[in-house]
PDB file of C-alpha atoms in Angstrom:
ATOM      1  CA  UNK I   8     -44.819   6.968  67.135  1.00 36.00           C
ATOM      2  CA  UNK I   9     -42.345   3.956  68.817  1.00 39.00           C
ATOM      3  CA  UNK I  10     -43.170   3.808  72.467  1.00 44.00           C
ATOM      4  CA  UNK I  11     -41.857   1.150  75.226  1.00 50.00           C
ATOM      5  CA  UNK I  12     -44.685  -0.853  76.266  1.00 45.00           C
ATOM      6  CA  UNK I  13     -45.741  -3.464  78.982  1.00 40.00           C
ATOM      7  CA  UNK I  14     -46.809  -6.941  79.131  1.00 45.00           C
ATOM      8  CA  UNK I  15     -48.624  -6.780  82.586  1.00 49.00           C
ATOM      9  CA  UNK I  16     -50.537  -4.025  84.186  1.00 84.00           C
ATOM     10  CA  UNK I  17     -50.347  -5.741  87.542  1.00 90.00           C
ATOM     11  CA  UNK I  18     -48.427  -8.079  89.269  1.00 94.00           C
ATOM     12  CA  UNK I  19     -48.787  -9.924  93.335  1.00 95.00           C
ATOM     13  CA  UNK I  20     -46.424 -12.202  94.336  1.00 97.00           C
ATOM     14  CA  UNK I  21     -45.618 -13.454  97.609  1.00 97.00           C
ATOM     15  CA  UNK I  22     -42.983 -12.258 100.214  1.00 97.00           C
ATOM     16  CA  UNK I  23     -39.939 -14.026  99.563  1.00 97.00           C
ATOM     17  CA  UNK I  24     -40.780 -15.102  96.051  1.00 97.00           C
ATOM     18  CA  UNK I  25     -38.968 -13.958  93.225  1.00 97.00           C
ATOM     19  CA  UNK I  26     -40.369 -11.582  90.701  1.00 97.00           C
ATOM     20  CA  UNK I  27     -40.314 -10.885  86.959  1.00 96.00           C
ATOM     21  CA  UNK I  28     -41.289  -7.817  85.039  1.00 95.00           C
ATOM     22  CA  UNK I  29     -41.340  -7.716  81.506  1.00 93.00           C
ATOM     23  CA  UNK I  30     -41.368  -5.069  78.949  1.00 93.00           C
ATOM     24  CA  UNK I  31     -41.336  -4.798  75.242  1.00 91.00           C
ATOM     25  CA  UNK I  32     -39.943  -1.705  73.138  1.00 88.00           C
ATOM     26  CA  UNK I  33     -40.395  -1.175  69.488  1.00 80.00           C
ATOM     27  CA  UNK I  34     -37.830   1.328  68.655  1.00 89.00           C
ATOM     28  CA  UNK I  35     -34.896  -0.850  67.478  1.00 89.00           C
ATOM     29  CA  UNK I  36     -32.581   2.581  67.625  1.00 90.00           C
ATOM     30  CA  UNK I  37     -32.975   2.745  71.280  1.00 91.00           C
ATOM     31  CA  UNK I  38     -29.410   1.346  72.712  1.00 91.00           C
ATOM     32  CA  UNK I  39     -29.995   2.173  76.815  1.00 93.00           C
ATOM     33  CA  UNK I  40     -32.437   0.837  78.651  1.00 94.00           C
ATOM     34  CA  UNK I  41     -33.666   1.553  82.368  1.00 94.00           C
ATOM     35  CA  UNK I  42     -35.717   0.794  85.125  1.00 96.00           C
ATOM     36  CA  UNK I  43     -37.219   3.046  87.335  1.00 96.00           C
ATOM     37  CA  UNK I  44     -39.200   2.447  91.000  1.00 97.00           C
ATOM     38  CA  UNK I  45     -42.003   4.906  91.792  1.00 96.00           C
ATOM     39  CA  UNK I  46     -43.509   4.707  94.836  1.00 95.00           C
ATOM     40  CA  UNK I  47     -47.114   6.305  95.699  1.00 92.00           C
ATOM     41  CA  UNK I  48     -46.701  10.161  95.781  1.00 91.00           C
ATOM     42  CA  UNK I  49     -43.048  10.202  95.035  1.00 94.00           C
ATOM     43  CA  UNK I  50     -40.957  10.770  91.754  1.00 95.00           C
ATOM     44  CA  UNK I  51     -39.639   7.950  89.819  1.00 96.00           C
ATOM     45  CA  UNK I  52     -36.128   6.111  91.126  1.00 95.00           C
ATOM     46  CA  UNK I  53     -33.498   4.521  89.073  1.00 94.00           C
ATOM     47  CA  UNK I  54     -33.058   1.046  89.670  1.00 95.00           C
ATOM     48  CA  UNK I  55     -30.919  -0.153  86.973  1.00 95.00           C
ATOM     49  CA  UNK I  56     -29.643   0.730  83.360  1.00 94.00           C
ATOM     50  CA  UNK I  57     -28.421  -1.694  80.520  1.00 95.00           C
ATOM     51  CA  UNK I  58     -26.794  -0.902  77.549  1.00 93.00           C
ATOM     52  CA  UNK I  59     -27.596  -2.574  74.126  1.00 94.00           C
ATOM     53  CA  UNK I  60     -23.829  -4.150  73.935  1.00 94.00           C
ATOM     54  CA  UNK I  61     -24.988  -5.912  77.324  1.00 96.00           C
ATOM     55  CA  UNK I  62     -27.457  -8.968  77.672  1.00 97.00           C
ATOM     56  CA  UNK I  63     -27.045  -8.877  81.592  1.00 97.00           C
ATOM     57  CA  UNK I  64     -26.553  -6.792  84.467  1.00 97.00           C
ATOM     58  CA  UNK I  65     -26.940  -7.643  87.812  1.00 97.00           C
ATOM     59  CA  UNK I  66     -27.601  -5.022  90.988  1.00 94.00           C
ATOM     60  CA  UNK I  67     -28.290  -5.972  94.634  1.00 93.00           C
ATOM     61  CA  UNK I  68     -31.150  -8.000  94.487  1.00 96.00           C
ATOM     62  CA  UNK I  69     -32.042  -7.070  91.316  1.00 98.00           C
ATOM     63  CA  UNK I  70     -31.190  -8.474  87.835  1.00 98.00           C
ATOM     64  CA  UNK I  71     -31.805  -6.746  84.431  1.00 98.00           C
ATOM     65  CA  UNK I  72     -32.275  -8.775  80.888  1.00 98.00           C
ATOM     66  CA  UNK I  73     -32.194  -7.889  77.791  1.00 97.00           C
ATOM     67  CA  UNK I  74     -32.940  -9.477  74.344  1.00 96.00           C
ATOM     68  CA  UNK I  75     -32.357  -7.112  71.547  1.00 93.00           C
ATOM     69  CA  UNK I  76     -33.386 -10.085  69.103  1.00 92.00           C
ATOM     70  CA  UNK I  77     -36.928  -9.727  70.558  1.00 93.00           C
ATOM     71  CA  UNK I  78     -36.877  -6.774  71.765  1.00 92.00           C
ATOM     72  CA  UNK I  79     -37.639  -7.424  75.165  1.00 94.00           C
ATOM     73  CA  UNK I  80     -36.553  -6.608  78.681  1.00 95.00           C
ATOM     74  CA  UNK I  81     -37.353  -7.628  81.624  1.00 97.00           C
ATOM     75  CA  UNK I  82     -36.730  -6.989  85.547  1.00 97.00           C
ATOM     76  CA  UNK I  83     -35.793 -10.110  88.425  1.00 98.00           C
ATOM     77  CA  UNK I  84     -36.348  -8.580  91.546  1.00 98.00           C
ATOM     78  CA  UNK I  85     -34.664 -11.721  94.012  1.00 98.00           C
ATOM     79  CA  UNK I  86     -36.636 -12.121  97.574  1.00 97.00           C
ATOM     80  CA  UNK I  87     -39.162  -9.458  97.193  1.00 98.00           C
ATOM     81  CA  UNK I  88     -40.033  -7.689 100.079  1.00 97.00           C
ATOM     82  CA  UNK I  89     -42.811  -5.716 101.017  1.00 96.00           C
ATOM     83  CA  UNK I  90     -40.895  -2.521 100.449  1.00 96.00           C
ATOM     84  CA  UNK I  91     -40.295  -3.643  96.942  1.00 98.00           C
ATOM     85  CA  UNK I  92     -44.264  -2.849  96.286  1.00 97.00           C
ATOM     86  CA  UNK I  93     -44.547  -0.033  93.972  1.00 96.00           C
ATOM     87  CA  UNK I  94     -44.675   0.794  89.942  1.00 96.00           C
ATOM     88  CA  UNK I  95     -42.181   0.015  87.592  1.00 97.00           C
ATOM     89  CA  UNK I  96     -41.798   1.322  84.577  1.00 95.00           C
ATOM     90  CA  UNK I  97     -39.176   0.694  81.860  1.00 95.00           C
ATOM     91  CA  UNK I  98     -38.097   3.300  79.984  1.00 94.00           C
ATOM     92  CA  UNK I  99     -35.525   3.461  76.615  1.00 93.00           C
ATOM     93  CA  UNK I 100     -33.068   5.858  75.332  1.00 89.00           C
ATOM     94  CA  UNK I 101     -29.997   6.942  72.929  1.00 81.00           C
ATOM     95  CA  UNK I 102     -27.252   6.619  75.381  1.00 78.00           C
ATOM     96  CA  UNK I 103     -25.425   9.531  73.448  1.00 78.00           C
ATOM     97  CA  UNK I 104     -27.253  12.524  72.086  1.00 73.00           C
ATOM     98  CA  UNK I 105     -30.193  14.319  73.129  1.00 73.00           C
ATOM     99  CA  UNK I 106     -33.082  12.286  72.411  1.00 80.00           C
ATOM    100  CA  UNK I 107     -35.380  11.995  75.582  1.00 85.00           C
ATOM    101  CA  UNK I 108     -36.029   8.590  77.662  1.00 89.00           C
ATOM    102  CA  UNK I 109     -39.720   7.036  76.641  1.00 92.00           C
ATOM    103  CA  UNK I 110     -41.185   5.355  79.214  1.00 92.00           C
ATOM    104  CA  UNK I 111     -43.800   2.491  79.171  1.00 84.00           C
ATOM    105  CA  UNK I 112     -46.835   2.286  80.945  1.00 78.00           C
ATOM    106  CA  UNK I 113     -45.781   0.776  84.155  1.00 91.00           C
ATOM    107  CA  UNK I 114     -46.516  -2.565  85.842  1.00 94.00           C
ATOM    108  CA  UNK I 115     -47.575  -2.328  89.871  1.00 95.00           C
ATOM    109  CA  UNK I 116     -46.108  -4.576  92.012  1.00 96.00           C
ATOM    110  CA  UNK I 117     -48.163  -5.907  95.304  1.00 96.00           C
ATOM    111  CA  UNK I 118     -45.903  -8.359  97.745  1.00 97.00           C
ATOM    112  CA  UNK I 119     -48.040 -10.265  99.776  1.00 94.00           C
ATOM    113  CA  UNK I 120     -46.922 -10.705 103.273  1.00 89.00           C
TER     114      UNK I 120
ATOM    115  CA  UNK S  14     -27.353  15.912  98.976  1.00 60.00           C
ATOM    116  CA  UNK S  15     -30.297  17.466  98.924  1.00 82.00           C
ATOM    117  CA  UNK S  16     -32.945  16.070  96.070  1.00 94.00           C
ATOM    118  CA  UNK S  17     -35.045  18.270  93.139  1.00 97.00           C
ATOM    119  CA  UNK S  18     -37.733  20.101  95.068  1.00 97.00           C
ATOM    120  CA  UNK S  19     -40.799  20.981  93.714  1.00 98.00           C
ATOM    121  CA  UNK S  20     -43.847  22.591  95.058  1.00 98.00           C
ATOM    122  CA  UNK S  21     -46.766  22.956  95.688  1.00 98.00           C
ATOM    123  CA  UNK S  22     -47.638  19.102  96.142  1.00 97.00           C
ATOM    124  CA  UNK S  23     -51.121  19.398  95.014  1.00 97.00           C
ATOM    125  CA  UNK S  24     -53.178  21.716  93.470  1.00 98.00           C
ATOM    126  CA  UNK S  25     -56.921  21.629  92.685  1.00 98.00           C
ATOM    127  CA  UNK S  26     -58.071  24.586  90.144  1.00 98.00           C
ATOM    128  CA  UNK S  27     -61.244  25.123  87.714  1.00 98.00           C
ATOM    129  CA  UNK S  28     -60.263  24.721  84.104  1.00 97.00           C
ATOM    130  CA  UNK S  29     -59.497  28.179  82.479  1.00 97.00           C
ATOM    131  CA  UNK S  30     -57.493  29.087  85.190  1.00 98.00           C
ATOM    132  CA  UNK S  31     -53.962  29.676  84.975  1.00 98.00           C
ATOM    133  CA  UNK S  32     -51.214  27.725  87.372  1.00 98.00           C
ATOM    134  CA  UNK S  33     -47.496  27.464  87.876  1.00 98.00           C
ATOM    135  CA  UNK S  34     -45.195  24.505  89.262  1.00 98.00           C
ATOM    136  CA  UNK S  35     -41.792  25.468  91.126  1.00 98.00           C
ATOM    137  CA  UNK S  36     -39.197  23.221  90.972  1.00 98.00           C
ATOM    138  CA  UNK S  37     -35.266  23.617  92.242  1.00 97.00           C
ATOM    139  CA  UNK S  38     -33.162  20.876  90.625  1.00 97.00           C
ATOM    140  CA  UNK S  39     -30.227  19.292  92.306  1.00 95.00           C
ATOM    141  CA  UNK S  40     -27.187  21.650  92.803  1.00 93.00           C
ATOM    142  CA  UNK S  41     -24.799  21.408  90.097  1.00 91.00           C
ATOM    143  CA  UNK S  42     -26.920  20.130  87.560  1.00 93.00           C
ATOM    144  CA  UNK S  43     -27.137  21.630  84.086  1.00 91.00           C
ATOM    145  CA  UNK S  44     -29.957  19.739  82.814  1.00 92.00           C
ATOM    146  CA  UNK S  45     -33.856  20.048  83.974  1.00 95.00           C
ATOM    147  CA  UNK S  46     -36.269  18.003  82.894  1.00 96.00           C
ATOM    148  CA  UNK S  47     -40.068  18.858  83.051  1.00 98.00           C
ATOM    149  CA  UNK S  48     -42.427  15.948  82.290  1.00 98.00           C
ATOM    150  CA  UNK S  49     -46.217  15.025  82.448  1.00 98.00           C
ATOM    151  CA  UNK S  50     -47.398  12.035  84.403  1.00 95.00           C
ATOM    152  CA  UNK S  51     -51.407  11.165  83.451  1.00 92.00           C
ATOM    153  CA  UNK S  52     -52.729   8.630  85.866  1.00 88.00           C
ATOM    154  CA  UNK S  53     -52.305   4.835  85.143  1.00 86.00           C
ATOM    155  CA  UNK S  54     -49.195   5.858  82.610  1.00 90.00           C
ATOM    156  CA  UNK S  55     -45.183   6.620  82.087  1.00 92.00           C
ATOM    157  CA  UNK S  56     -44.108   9.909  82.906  1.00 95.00           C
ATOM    158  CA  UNK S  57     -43.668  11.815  78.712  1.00 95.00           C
ATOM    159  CA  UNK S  58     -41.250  14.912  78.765  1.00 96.00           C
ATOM    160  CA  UNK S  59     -42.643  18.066  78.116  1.00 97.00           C
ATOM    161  CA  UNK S  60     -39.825  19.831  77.734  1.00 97.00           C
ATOM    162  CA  UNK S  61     -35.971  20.031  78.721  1.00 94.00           C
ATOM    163  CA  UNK S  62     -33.335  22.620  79.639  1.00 94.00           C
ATOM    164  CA  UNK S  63     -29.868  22.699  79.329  1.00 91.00           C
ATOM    165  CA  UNK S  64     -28.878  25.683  81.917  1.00 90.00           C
ATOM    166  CA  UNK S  65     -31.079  28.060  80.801  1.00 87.00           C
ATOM    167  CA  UNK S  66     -31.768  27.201  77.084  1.00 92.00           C
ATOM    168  CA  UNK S  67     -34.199  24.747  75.929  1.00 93.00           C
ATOM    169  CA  UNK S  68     -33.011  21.523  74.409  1.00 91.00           C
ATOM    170  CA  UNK S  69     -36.400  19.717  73.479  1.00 92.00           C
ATOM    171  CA  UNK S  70     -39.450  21.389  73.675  1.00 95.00           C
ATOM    172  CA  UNK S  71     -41.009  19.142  70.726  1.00 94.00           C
ATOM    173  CA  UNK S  72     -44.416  17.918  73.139  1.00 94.00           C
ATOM    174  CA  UNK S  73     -44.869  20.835  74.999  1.00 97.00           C
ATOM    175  CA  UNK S  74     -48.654  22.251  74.422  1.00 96.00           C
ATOM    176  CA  UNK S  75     -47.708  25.691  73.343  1.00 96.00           C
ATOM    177  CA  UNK S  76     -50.438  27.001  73.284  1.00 96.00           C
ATOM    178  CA  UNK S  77     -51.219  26.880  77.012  1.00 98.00           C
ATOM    179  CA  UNK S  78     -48.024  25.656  78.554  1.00 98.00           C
ATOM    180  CA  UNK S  79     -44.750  27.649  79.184  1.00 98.00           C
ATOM    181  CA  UNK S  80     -41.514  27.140  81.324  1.00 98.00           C
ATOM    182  CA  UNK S  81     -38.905  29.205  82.072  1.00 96.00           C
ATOM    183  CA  UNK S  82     -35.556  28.642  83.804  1.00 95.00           C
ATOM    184  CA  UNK S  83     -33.942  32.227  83.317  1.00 83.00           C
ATOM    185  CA  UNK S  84     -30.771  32.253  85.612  1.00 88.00           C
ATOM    186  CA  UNK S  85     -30.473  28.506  84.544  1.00 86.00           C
ATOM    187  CA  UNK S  86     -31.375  27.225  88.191  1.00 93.00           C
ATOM    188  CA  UNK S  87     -35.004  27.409  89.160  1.00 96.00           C
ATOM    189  CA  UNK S  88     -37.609  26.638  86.461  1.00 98.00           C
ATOM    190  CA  UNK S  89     -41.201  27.331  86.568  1.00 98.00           C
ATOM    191  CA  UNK S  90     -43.634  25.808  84.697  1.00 98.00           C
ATOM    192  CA  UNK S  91     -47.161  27.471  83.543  1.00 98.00           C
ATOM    193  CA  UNK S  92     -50.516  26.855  82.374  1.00 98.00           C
ATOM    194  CA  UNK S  93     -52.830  28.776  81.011  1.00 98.00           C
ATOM    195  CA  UNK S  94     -55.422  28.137  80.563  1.00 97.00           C
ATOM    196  CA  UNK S  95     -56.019  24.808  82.476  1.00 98.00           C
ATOM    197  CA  UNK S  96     -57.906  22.445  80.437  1.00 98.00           C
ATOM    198  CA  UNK S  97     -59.709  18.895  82.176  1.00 97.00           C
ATOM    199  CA  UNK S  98     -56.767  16.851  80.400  1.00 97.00           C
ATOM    200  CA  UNK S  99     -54.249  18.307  82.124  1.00 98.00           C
ATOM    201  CA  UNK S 100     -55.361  16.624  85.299  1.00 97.00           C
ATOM    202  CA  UNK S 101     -51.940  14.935  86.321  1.00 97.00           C
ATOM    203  CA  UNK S 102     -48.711  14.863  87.841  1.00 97.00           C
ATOM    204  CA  UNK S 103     -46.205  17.401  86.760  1.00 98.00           C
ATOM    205  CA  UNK S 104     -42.671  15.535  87.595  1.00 98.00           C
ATOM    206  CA  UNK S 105     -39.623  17.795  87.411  1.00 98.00           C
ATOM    207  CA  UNK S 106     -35.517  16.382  87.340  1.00 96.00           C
ATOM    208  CA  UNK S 107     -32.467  16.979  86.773  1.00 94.00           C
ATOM    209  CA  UNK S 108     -29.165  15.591  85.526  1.00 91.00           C
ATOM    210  CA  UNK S 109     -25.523  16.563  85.040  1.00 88.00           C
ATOM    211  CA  UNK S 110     -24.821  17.786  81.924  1.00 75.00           C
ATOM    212  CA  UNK S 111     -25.520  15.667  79.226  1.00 66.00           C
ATOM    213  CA  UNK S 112     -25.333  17.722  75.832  1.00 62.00           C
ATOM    214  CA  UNK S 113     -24.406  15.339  73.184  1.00 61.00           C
ATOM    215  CA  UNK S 114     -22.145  12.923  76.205  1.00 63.00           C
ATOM    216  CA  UNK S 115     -23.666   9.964  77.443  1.00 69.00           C
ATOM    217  CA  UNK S 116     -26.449   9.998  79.207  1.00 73.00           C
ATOM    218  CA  UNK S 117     -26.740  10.693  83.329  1.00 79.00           C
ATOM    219  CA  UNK S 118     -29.132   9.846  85.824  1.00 86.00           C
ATOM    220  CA  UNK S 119     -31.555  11.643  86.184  1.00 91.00           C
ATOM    221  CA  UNK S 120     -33.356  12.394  89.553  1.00 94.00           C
ATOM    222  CA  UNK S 121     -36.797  13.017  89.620  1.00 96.00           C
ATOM    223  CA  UNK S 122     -38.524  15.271  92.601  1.00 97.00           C
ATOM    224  CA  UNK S 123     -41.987  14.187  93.990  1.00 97.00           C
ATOM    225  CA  UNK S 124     -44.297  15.929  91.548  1.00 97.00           C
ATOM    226  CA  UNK S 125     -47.315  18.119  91.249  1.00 98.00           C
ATOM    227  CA  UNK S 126     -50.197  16.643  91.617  1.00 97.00           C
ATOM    228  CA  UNK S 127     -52.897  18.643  89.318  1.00 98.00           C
ATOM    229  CA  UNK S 128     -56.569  18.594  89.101  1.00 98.00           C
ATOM    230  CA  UNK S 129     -58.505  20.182  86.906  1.00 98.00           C
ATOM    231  CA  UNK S 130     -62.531  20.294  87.891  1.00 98.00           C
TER     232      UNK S 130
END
């Protein structure tokens, strides 16, 4: 079946730098897109959503993109700060209806201090 | 507010054996979510509730796994028997209602942690 996927498994950057996570989803139905934070031994938490009518959305410190000619989103995480290390994981959905979100296989984040 | 709680936090059991998860979503919210988290992936839904009837059930194993959520509050979520691939984290939320509306946030709890020896 369609499933959202990842580019990178892992990612280090340094404190202060700027980072980029990228996905890819195949399921050209999908019209809401989100990004989730999971930290070691908690749930995931919701970072920021897009909707297909919407190339860019911005949130504090964060910035989501979204090509729907490509298929591809990605995350911009501005001055990333050691709290910032963690999983990320994009996942898609039908923003009406009752289709369930897919989520990709996540891409850990290390900040370097 | 208070978050979804879930317990117990870990739980080590020999396959065969039977286990439950507990979770208590966030007050107010119609919709409960349980999903499956195996190590090194995305969390995949299991199954979902709206109140107390089931919405999507669709990748739910039933032959060994069952969930409840009778007074359309609490869930539980069962397994038996336990099988060495169902070593992961069990990751329950909850959202408003969504029905056939937009989609709402949902808000995940901290998860099960499951292993299966």
């Amino acid at each position: 079946g369609e499933s959202v996927g990842l580019h990178l498994p892992t990612l280090s950057v340094q404190e202060g730098d700027n980072s980029i996570i990228n996905c890819a989803y195949s399921n050209s139905a999908s019209d809401y897109f989100i990004w989730y934070k999971q930290e070691s031994g908690k749930g995931p938490q919701f970072i920021i959503d897009i909707r297909s009518n919407m190339d860019k959305r911005q949130g504090q410190r964060v910035t989501v993109l979204l090509n729907k000619t490509v298929k591809h989103l990605s995350l911009q995480i501005a001055a990333t700060q050691p709290g910032d290390s963690a999983v990320y994981f994009c996942a898609e959905n039908k923003y009406s209806g009752n289709t369930p979100l897919v989520f990709g296989k996540g891409t850990r984040l290390s900040v370097i201090a | 507010e208070a978050g979804v709680a879930q317990s117990p936090r870990y739980k080590i059991i020999e396959k065969r054996q039977s286990v439950a998860f507990w979770c208590n979503p966030i007050s107010g919210h119609a919709t409960l979510y349980w999903y499956q988290q195996i190590l090194g992936q995305g969390p995949k839904l299991l199954i979902q509730f709206q109140n107390n009837g089931v919405v999507d059930d669709s990748q739910l194993p039933k032959d060994r796994f069952s969930a409840e959520r009778l007074k359309g509050v609490d869930s539980t979520l069962k397994i038996q028997p336990a099988k060495l691939e169902d070593s992961a984290v069990y990751l329950c939320a909850s959202s408003l209602d969504r029905g056939s509306g937009p989609i709402y946030e949902q808000y995940f709890g901290p998860g099960t942690r499951l292993t299966v020896t």
